[in-house]
GROMACS .gro file of C-alpha atoms in nm:
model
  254
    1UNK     CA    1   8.272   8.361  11.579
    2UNK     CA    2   8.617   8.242  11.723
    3UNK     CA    3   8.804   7.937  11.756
    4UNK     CA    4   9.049   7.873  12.040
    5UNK     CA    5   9.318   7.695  11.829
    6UNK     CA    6   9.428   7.652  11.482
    7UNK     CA    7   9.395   7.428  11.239
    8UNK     CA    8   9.025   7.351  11.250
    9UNK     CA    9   8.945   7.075  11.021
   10UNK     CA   10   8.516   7.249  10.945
   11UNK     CA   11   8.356   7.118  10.560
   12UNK     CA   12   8.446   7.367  10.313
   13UNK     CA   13   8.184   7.603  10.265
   14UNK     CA   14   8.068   7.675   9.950
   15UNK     CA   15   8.143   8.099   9.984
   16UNK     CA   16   8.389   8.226   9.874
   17UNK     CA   17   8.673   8.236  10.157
   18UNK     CA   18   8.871   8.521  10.278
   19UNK     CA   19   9.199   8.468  10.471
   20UNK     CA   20   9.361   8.722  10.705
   21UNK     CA   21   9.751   8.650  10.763
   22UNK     CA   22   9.827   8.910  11.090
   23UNK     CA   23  10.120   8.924  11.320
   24UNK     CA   24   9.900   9.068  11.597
   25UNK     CA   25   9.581   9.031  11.759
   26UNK     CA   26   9.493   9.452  11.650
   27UNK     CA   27   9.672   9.480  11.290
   28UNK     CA   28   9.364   9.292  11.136
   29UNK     CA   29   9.101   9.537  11.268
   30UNK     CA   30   9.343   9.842  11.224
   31UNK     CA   31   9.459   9.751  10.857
   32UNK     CA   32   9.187   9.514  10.695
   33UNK     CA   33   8.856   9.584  10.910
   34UNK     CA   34   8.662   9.737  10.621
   35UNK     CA   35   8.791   9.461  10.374
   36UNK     CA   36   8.663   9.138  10.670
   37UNK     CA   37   8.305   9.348  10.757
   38UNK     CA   38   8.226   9.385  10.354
   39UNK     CA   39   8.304   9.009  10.272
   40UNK     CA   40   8.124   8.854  10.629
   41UNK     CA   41   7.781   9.145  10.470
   42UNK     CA   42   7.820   8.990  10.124
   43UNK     CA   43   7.781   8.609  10.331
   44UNK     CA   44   8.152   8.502  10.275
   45UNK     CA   45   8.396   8.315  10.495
   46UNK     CA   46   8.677   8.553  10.700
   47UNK     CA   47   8.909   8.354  10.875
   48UNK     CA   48   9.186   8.573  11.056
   49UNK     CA   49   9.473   8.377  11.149
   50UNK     CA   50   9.645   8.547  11.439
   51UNK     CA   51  10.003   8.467  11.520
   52UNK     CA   52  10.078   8.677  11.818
   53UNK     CA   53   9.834   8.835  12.064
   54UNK     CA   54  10.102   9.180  12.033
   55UNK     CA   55  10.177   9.056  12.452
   56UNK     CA   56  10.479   9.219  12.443
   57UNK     CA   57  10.529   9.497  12.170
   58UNK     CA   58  10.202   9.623  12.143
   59UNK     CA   59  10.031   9.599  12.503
   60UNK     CA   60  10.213   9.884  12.660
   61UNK     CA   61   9.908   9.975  12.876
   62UNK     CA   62   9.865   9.652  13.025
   63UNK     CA   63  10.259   9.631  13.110
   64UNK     CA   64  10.230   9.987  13.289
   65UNK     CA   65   9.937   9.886  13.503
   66UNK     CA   66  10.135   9.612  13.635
   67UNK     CA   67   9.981   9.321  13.443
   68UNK     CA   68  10.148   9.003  13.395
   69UNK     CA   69  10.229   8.796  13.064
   70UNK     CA   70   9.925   8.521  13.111
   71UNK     CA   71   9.722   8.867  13.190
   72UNK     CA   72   9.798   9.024  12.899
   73UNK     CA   73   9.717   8.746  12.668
   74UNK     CA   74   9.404   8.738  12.818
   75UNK     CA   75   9.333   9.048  12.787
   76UNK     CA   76   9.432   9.077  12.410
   77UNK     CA   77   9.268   8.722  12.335
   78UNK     CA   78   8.967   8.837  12.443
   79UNK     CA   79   8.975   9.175  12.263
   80UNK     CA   80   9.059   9.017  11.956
   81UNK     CA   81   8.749   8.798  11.979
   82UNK     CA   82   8.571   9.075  12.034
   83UNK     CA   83   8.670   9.265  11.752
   84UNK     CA   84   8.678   8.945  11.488
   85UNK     CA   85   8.279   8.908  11.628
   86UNK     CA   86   8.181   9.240  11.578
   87UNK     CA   87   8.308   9.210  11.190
   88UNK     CA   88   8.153   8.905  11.118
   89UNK     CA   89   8.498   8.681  11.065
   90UNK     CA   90   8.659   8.382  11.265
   91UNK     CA   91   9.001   8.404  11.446
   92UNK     CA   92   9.227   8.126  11.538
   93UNK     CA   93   9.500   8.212  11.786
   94UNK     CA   94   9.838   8.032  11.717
   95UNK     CA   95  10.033   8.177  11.992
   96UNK     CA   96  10.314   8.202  11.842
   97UNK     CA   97  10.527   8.500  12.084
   98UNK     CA   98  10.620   8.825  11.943
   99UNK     CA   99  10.923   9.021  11.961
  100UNK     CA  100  11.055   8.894  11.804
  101UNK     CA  101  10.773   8.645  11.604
  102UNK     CA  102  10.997   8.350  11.464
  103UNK     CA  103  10.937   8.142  11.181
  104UNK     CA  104  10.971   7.753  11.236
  105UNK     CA  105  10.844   7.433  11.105
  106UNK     CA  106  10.603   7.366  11.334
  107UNK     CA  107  10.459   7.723  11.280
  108UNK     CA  108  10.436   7.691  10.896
  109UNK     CA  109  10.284   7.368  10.905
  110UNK     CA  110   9.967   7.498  11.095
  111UNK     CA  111   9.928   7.780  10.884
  112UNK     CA  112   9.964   7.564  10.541
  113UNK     CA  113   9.699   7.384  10.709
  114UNK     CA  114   9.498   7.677  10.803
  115UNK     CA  115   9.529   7.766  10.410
  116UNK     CA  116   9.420   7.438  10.301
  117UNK     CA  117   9.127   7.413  10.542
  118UNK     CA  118   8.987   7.763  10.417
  119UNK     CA  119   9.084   7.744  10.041
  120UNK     CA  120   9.080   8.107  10.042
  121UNK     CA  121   8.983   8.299   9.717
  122UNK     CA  122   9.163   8.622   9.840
  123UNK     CA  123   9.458   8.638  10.123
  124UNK     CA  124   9.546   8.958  10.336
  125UNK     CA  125   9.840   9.021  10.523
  126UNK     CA  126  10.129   9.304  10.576
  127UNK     CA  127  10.326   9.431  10.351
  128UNK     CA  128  10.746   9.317  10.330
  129UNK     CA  129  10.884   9.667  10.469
  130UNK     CA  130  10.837   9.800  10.868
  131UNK     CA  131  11.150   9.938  10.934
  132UNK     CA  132  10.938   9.998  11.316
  133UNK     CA  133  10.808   9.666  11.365
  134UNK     CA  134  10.994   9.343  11.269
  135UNK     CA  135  10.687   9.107  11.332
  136UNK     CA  136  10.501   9.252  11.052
  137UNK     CA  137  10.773   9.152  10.759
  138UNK     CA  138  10.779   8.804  10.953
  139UNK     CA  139  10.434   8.786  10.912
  140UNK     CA  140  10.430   8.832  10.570
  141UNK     CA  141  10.683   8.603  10.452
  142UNK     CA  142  10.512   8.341  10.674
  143UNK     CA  143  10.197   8.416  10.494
  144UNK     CA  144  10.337   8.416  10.161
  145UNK     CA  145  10.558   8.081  10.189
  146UNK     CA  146  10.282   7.867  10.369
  147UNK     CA  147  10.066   7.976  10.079
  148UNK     CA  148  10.351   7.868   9.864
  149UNK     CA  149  10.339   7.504   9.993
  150UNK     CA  150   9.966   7.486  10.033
  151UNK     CA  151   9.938   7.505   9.684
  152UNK     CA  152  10.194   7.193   9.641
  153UNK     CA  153  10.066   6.850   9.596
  154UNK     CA  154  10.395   6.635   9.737
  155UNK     CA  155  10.391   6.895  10.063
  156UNK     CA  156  10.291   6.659  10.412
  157UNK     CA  157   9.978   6.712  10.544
  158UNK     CA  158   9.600   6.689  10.573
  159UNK     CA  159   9.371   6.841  10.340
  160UNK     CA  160   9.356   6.969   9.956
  161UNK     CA  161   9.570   7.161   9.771
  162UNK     CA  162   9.472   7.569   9.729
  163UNK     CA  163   9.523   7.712   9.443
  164UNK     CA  164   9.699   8.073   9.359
  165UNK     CA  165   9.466   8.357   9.555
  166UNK     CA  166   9.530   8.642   9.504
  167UNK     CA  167   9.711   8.854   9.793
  168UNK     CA  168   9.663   9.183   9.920
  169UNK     CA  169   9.892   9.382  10.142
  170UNK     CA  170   9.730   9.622  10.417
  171UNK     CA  171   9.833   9.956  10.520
  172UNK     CA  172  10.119   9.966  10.758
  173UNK     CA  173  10.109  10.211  11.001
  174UNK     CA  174  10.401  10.427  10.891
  175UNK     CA  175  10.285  10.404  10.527
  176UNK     CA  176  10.573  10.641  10.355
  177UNK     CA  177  10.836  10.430  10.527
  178UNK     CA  178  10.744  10.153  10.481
  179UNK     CA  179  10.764  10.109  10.091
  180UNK     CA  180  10.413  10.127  10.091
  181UNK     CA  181  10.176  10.275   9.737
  182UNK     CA  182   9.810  10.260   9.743
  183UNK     CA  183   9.726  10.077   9.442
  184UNK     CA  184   9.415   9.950   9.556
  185UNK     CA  185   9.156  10.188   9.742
  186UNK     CA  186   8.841   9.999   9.858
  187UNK     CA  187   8.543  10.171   9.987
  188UNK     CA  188   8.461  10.085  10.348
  189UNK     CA  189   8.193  10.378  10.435
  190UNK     CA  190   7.884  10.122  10.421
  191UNK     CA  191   8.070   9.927  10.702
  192UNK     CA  192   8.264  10.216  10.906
  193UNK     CA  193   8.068  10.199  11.200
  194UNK     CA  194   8.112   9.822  11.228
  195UNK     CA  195   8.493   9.850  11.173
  196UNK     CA  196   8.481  10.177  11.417
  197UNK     CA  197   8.304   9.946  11.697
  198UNK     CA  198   8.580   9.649  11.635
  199UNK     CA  199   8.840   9.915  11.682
  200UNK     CA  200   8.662  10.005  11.992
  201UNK     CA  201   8.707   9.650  12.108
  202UNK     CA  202   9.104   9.739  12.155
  203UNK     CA  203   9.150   9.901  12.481
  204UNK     CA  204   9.494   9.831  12.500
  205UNK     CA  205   9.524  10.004  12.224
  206UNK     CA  206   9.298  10.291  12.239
  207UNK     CA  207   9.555  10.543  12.156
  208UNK     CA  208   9.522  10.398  11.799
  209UNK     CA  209   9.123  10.508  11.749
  210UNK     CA  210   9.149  10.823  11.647
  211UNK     CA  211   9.457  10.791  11.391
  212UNK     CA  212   9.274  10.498  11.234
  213UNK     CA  213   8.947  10.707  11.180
  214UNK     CA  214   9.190  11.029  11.012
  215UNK     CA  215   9.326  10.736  10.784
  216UNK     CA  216   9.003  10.592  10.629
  217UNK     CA  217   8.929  10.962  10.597
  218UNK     CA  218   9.233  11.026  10.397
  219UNK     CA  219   9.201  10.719  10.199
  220UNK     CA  220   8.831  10.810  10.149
  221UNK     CA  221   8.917  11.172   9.971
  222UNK     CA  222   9.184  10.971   9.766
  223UNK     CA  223   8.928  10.713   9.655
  224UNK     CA  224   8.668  11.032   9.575
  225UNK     CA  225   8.976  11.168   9.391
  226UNK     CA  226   9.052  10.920   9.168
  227UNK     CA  227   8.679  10.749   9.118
  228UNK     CA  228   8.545  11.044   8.906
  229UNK     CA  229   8.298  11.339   9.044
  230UNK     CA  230   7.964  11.134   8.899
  231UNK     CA  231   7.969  10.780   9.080
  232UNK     CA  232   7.721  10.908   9.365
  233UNK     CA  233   7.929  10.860   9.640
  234UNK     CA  234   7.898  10.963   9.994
  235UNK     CA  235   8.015  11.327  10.090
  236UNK     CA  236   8.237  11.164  10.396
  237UNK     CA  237   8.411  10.854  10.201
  238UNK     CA  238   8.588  10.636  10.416
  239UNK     CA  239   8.842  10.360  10.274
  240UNK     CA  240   9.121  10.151  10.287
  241UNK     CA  241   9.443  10.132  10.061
  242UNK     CA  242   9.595   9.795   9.975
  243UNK     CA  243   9.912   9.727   9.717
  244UNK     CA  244   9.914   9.381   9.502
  245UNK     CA  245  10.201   9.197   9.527
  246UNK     CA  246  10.120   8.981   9.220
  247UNK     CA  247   9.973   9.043   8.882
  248UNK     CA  248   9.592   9.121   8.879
  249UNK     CA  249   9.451   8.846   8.595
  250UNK     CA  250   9.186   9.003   8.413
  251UNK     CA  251   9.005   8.958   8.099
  252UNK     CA  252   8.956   9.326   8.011
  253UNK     CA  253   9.128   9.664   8.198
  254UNK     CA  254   8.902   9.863   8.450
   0.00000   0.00000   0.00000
């Protein structure tokens, strides 16, 4: 499912609603593919809000063969469409340029109203730190202020308030320097292949296959590691590791 432009102003569904804050049109399938194909099995809403289509960082194979900037969105539009289909989630394309990707007023407006169309119940997006990659931190505090001001009843425009969702960050791709701790390690291995075929989607970034696949290996011994030798899981584990910016409210510890 994809949608050209964002907002959209669709009913509220009654699911539960996942929202995907992503500074290019690969980090969601990279980063959070296991976390979108697990909550579009379970029937939920996945929106992925994608601020760049990576024309100009991340398309370096395009550039090479001689492509041109309308090309390239294209080709990354389309890819991303591919890949959001193939996990089950919606993406709307803002367009917004990357390096650098600039926050403005215009910007956060459509993605408070992106939050307040979805109501999400959880929100993923990058972490603060990429010392390699200046779009990502943008894209976070983006994410993080227009949920901010969703939530506030005297901010302009259309649609309810959200409350306080939870927010998880994804892996970044240079993990160690990036400030990054795996507090959160979800199983993915019932939806690999799914994320493995969106990642497959992302020819101009095919170079990025095979380091993706090591890392939900890693992640996968990690989660084995730390779940206990008993739970019956699956000799090749394959995961994802997330950190939580805010407190997790709970009602007992597990």
């Amino acid at each position: 499912m994809t949608q050209a432009d964002a907002p959209a102003s669709a009913p509220r569904s009654t699911a539960r609603s996942t929202l995907v804050v992503t500074a290019h049109a690969g980090d969601f399938v990279w980063r959070a593919g296991g976390a979108i194909a697990l909550a579009a099995a379970r029937g939920e809403q996945v929106t992925v809000a994608c601020l760049t289509f990576g024309e100009r960082g991340e398309s370096a194979k395009a550039w090479r063969e001689g492509k041109k900037l309308d090309e390239i969105k294209a080709i990354r539009r389309d890819e991303a469409e591919r890949a959001a289909a193939a996990l089950g989630a919606e993406v709307r394309f803002f367009d917004a340029g990357d390096y650098p990707l600039v926050a403005g007023a215009e910007l956060t407006d459509r993605l408070v109203a992106v939050y307040r169309d979805t109501q999400p119940d959880v929100v993923l997006t990058h972490p603060t730190e990429d010392p390699y990659n200046g779009d990502h931190p943008a894209a976070n505090r983006m994410a993080l202020e227009a949920r901010i001001l969703a939530q506030a009843i005297g901010y302009p425009g259309e649609g309810e308030i959200i409350g306080a969702p939870p927010v998880f960050y994804f892996e970044p791709h240079q993990p160690e320097m990036s400030g990054f701790r795996p507090e959160v390690l979800l199983d993915i291995t019932e939806v690999w292949d799914t994320k493995r075929k969106a990642m497959e989607c992302l020819g101009a970034q095919q170079h990025l296959w095979a380091y993706y696949t090591d890392l939900a290996v890693r992640r996968g011994v990690q989660l084995k590691r730390n779940a206990g030798p008993n739970l019956g899981l699956a000799h090749t584990t394959m995961a994802e590791a997330y950190m939580r910016p805010f407190p997790q409210i709970a009602q007992e510890l597990a």
